[in-house]
Coordinates of C-alpha atoms in Angstrom, one line a residue:
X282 CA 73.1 142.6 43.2
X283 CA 76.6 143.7 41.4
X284 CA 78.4 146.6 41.5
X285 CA 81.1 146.6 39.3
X286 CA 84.2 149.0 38.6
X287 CA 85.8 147.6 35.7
X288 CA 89.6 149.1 35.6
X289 CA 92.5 147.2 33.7
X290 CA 95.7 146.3 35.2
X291 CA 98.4 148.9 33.7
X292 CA 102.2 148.5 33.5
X293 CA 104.2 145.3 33.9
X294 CA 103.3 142.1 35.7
X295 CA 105.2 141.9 39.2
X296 CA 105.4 139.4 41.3
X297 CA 104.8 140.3 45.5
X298 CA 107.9 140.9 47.3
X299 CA 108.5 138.6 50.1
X300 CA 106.0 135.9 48.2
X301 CA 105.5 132.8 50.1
X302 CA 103.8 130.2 47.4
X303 CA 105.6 129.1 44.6
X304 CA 105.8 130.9 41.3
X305 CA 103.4 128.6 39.0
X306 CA 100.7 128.3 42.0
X307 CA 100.2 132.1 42.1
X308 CA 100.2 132.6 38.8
X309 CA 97.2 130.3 38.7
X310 CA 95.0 131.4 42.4
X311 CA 96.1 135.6 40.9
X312 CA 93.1 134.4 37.9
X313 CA 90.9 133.4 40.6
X314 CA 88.5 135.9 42.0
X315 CA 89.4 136.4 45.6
X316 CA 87.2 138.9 48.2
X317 CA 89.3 141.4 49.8
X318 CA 86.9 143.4 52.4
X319 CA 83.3 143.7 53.2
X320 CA 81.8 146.8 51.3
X321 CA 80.5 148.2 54.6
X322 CA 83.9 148.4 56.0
X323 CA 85.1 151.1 53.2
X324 CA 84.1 154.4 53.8
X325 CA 85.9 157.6 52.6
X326 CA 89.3 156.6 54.0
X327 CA 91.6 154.0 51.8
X328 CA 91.2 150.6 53.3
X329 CA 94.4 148.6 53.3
X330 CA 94.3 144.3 52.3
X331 CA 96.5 142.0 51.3
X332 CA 95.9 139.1 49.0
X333 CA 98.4 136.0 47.5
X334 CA 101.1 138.3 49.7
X335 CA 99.9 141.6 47.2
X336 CA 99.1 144.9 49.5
X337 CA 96.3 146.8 48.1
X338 CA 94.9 149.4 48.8
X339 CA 90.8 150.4 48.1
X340 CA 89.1 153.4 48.3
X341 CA 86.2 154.9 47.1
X342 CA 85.8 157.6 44.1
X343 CA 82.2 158.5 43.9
X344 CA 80.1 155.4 43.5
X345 CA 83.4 153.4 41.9
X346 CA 85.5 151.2 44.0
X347 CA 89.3 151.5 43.1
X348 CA 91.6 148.6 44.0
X349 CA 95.0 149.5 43.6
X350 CA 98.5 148.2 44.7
X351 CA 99.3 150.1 47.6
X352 CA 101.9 151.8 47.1
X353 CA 102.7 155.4 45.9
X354 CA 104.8 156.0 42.5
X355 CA 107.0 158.9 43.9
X356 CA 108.4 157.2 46.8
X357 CA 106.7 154.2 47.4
X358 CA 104.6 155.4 50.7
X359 CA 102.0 152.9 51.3
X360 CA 98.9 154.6 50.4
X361 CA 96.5 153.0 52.9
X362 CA 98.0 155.3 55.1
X363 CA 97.2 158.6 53.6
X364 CA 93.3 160.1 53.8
X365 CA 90.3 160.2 51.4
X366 CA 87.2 162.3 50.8
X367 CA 85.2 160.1 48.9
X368 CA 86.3 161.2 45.4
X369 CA 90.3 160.5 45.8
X370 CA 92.7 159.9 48.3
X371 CA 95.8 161.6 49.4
X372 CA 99.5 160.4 50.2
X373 CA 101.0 161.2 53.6
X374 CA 104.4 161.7 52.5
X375 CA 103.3 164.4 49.4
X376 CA 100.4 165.3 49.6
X377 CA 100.1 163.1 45.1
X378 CA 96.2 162.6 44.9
X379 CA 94.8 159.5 43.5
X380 CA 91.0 159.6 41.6
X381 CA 88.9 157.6 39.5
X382 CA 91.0 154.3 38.1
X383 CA 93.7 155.7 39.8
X384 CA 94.9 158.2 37.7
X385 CA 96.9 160.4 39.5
X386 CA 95.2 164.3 39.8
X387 CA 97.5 166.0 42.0
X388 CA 100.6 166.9 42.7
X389 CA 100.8 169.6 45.6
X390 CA 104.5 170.4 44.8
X391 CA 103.8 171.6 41.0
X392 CA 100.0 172.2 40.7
X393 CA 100.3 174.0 37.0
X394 CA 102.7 171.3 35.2
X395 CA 101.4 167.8 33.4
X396 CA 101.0 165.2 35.5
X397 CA 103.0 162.2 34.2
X398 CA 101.4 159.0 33.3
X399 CA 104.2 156.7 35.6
X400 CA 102.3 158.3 38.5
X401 CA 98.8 156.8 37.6
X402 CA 98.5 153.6 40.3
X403 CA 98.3 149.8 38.6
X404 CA 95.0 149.0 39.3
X405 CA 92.9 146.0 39.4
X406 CA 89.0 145.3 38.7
X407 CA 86.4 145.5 41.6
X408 CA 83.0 143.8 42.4
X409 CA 80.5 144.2 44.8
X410 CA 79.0 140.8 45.8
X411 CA 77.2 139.3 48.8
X412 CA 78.5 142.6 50.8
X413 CA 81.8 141.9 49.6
X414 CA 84.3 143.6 47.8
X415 CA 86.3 140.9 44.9
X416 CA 89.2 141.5 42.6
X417 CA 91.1 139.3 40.5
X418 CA 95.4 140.0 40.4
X419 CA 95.8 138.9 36.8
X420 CA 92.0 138.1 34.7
X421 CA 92.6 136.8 31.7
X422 CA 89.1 138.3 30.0
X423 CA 86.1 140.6 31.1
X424 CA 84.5 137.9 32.6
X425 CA 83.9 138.1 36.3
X426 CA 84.1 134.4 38.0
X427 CA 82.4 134.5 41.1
X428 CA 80.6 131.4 42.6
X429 CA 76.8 132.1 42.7
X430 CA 75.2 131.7 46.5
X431 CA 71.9 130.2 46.5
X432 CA 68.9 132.7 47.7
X433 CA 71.5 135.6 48.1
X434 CA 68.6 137.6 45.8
X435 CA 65.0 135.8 47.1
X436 CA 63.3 138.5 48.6
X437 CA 62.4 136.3 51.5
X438 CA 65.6 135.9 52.8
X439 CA 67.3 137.7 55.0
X440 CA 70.8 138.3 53.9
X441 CA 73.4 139.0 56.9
X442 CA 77.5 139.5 56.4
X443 CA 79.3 138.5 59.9
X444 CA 82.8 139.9 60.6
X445 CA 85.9 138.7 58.9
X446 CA 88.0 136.3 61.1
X447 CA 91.9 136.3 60.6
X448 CA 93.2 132.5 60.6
X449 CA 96.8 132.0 61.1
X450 CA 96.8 129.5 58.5
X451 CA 96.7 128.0 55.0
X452 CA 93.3 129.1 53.1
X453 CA 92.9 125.5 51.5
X454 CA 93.3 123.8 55.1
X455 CA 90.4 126.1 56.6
X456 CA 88.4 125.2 53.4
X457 CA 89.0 121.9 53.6
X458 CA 87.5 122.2 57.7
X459 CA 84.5 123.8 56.6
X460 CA 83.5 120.7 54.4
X461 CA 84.8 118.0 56.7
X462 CA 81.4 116.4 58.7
X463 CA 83.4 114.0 60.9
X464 CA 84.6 116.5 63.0
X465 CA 81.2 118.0 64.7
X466 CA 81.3 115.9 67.3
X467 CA 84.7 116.6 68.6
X468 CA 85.1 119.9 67.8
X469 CA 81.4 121.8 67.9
X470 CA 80.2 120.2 70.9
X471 CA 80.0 123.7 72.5
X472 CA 77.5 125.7 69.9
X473 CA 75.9 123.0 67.7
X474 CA 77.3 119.2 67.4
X475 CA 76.2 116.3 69.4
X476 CA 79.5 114.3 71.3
X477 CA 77.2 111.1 71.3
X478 CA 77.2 111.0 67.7
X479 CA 79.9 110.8 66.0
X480 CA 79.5 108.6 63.0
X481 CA 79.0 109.8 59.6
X482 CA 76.3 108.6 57.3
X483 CA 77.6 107.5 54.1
X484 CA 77.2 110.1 51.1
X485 CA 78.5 110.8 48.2
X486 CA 80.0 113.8 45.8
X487 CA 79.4 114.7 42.5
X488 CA 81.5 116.6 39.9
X489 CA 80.6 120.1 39.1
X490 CA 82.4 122.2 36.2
X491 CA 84.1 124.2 39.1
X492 CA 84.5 121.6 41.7
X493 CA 82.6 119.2 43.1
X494 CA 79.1 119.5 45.2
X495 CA 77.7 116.7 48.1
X496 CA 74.9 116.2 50.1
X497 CA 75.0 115.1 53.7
X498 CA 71.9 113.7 55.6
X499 CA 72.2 112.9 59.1
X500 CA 70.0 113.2 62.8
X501 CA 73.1 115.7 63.8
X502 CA 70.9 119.0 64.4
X503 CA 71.8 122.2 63.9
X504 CA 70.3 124.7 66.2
X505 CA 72.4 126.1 69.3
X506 CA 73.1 124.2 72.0
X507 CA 70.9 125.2 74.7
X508 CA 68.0 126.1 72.1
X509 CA 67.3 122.2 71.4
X510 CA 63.7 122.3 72.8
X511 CA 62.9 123.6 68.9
X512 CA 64.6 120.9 67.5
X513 CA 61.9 117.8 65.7
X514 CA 62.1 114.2 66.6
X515 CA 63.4 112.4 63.9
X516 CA 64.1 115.4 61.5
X517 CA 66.5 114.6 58.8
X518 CA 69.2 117.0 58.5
X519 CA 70.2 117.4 55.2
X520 CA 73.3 119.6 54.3
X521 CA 74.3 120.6 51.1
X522 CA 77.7 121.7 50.4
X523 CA 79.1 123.2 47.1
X524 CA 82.4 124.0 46.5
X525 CA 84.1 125.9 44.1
X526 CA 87.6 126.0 43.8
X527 CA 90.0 127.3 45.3
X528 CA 88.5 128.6 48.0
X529 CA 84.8 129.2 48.1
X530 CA 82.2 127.0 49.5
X531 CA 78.7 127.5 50.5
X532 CA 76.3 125.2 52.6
X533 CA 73.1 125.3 53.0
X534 CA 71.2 123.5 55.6
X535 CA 67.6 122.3 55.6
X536 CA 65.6 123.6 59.0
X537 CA 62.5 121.7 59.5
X538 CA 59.2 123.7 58.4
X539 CA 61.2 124.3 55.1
X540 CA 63.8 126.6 57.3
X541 CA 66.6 127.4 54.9
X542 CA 70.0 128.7 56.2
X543 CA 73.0 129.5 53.8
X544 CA 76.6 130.1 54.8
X545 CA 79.1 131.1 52.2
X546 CA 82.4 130.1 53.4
X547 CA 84.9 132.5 51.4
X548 CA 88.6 132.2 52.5
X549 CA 90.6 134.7 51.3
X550 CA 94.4 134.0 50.8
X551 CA 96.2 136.7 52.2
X552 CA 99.0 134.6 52.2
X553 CA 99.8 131.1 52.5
X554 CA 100.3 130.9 56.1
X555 CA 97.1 133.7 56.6
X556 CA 93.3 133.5 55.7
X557 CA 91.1 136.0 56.0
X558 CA 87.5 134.1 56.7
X559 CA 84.4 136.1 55.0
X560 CA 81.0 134.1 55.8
X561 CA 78.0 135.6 54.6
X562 CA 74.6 134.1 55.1
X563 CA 70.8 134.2 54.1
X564 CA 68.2 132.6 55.9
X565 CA 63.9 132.9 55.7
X566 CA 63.6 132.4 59.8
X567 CA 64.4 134.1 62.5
X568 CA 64.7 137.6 60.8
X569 CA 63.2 139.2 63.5
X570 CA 66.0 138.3 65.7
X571 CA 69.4 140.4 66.5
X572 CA 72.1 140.5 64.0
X573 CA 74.6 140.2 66.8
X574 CA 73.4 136.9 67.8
X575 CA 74.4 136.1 65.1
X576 CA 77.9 137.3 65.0
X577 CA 78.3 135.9 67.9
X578 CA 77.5 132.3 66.9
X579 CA 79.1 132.6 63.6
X580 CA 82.2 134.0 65.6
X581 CA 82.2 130.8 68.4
X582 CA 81.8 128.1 65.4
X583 CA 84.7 129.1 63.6
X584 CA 86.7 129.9 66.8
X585 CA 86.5 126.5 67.8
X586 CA 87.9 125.5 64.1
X587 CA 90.6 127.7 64.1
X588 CA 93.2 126.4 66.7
X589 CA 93.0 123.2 64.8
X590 CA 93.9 124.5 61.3
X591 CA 96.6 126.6 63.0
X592 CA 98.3 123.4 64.7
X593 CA 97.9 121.2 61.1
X594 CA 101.3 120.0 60.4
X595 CA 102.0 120.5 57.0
X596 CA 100.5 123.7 57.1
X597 CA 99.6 123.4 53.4
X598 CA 97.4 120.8 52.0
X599 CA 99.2 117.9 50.7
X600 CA 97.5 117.0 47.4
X601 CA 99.6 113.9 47.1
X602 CA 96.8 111.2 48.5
X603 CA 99.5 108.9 49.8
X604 CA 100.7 111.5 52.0
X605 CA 98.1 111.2 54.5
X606 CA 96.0 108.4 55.6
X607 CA 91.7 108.8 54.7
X608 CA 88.6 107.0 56.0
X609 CA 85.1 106.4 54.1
X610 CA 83.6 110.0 56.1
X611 CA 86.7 111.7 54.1
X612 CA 85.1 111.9 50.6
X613 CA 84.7 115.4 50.2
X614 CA 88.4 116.4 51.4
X615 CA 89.6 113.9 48.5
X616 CA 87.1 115.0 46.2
X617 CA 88.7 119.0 47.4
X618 CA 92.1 118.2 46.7
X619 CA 91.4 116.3 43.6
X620 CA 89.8 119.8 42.2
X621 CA 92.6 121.9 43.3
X622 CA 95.1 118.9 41.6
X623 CA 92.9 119.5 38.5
X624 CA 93.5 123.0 39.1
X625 CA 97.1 122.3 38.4
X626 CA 98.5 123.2 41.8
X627 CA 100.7 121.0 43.4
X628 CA 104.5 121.5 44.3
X629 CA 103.8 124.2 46.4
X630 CA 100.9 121.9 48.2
X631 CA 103.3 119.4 48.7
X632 CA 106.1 121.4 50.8

C-alpha cells in the first residue's frame, strides 16, 4: 500500500520566492501532507512540481523517491531540467549529479576531490499512496498524515488514478465545489445531474478529529446521462462525503445491488491562485470496462466545475461567515470553513 522514502529536510528553513499566501497560513498548510504527482508519471527523468509556490523537483534513485527543491547548489539551474538514469540525475548546466537523499555524487569538473556537503540538495520526505506521490514542506515528527480512502486495499475493488487537472484557482474554493450538492442540477446536467431536481434533502454533518464527515441521501442518480435505462425506480442515493482538512475529500456513493464507487478528491496547492486536481477512485462494478471511459467522465465532471471556481470572486475562501450569504443546502461549506478556521487560517482567507 505505502512506499515510503523517509529523508529529512537539511539546511535552513526558507520561505518560496514570489510566495502568494501569507506568512502564518503556509507555515501551517507546509505541515500538511500535500500530493505532488501520480507515481506512474515518474520515470527515470526528474519530474518537475510545485507546491505552496515551492518548485521541486522528484526523481527516482533505485526503488526510493527523492523530493528535492529544485534547484542546483552551484548555480542555481533548475534541476527538473537536467536527465536521469534511474539511480541519480544530472544538471544541464554542469554536468553535478544528484543520488540517493540527494547527496551530491558528482562533480564532472573535479572528479578526484571531496565533494562538499553545501552541494547535497534540501530534501523533503516521500510517500507512495493511492498512485500518488505526497510530501510534507515542513513535518514536525515521523509521522505520515495522510487521510485513509475507504476500500483503496479490498481486493474486490478496482482501484483507478485519472489524470491530474490544472485549475486556475484557489485549492479551498475547488474543495469546497466538490462537497457542495446544490449545484448538480445547474452545473452536471450534461454527465450526471438531473435539471428537474434541484432541491436538496436536508442532512446533516458531524465532527471528525480532522474535519468533519456528512451523509447525503437523495433520488438524484448517478450514472451517465444517456446510461439511465440501468438506473432503479425509487433507489435512494446515498452519498457519503469525508473531508479532511485542508484539502482532501473522499465520497463514496452507494450504487444499487450494493455498487460502491469511491472518489478521492485531492487538491493540491500549487499555489493560491493554482490547484492541481488528483482524483483517484475504487469501485467493485464495471471493472471489466475501459479505463479511458473513465477518464473521460472524470475529466467532463470536473470540466464543467472548473470555469466556476475560476470566475469566484474572492478567489480565496472567505472564512469570515458574514462575508457571504448561506442557505439550509450549505451545511457542509460552513462546516468546511469552520475546519479550516479551526485550523487557524484566516487573514489570508479573508483578502
Amino acid at each position: 500500500m505505502t512506499t515510503a522514502t523517509a529523508t529529512s529536510p537539511a539546511g535552513p528553513h526558507t520561505l518560496p520566492r514570489h510566495m502568494t499566501f501569507e506568512v502564518e497560513d503556509w507555515n501551517i498548510l507546509a505541515r500538511c501532507w500535500h500530493p505532488v504527482a501520480l507515481e506512474r508519471e515518474l520515470g527515470d527523468q526528474p519530474l518537475g512540481v510545485t507546491l505552496l509556490d515551492a518548485p521541486l523537483v522528484v526523481y527516482r534513485s533505485d526503488s526510493d523517491i527523492v523530493i528535492a527543491d529544485d534547484l542546483c547548489p552551484h548555480r542555481g539551474v533548475p534541476l527538473s531540467m537536467g536527465s536521469g538514469n534511474g539511480q541519480s540525475i544530472a544538471c544541464a548546466y554542469h554536468g553535478f549529479r544528484f543520488g540517493d537523499h540527494g547527496r551530491c555524487v558528482k562533480v564532472p569538473a573535479h572528479p578526484d576531490n571531496a565533494i562538499p556537503s553545501k552541494l547535497n540538495l534540501k530534501t523533503y520526505p516521500a510517500v507512495v499512496r493511492y498512485g500518488l506521490i505526497w510530501t510534507c514542506l515542513r513535518p514536525e515528527s515521523d509521522d505520515i498524515t495522510i487521510p485513509p480512502m475507504p476500500h483503496w486495499d479490498d481486493p474486490d475493488f478496482q482501484q483507478i488514478n485519472c489524470p491530474w487537472i490544472d485549475i486556475a484557482g484557489f485549492a479551498g474554493r475547488q474543495v469546497e465545489g466538490f462537497i457542495d450538492v446544490a449545484h448538480f442540477a445547474f452545473v452536471h446536467t450534461d454527465t450526471f445531474a438531473d435539471p428537474d431536481n434541484p432541491v436538496v434533502p436536508p442532512y446533516k454533518t458531524r465532527l471528525t478529529p480532522d474535519g468533519f464527515e456528512a451523509e447525503y441521501r437523495s433520488s438524484v442518480g448517478n450514472y451517465p446521462i444517456g446510461s439511465s435505462e440501468r438506473g432503479r425506480a425509487g433507489f435512494e442515493w446515498l452519498r457519503h462525503f469525508r473531508v479532511h482538512v485542508p484539502f482532501i475529500a473522499t465520497l463514496e456513493i452507494h450504487f444499487p445491488d450494493d455498487g460502491r464507487l469511491v472518489i478521492m478528491n485531492a487538491a493540491s496547492p500549487v499555489s493560491a491562485r493554482k490547484t492541481r486536481m488528483f482524483a483517484p477512485m475504487c469501485r467493485n462494478f464495471d471493472k471489466e470496462l475501459p479505463l479511458q471511459d473513465v477518464y473521460d467522465f472524470n475529466l467532463e465532471v470536473f470540466e464543467e466545475d472548473r470555469a466556476l471556481v475560476e470566475a469566484q470572486k474572492p478567489e480565496n475562501l472567505p472564512l469570515d461567515p458574514t462575508l457571504e450569504a448561506h442557505v439550509t443546502a450549505d451545511r457542509s461549506s460552513i462546516a468546511y470553513r469552520r475546519a479550516l478556521r479551526t485550523m487557524g487560517l484566516s487573514q489570508f482567507f479573508t483578502v
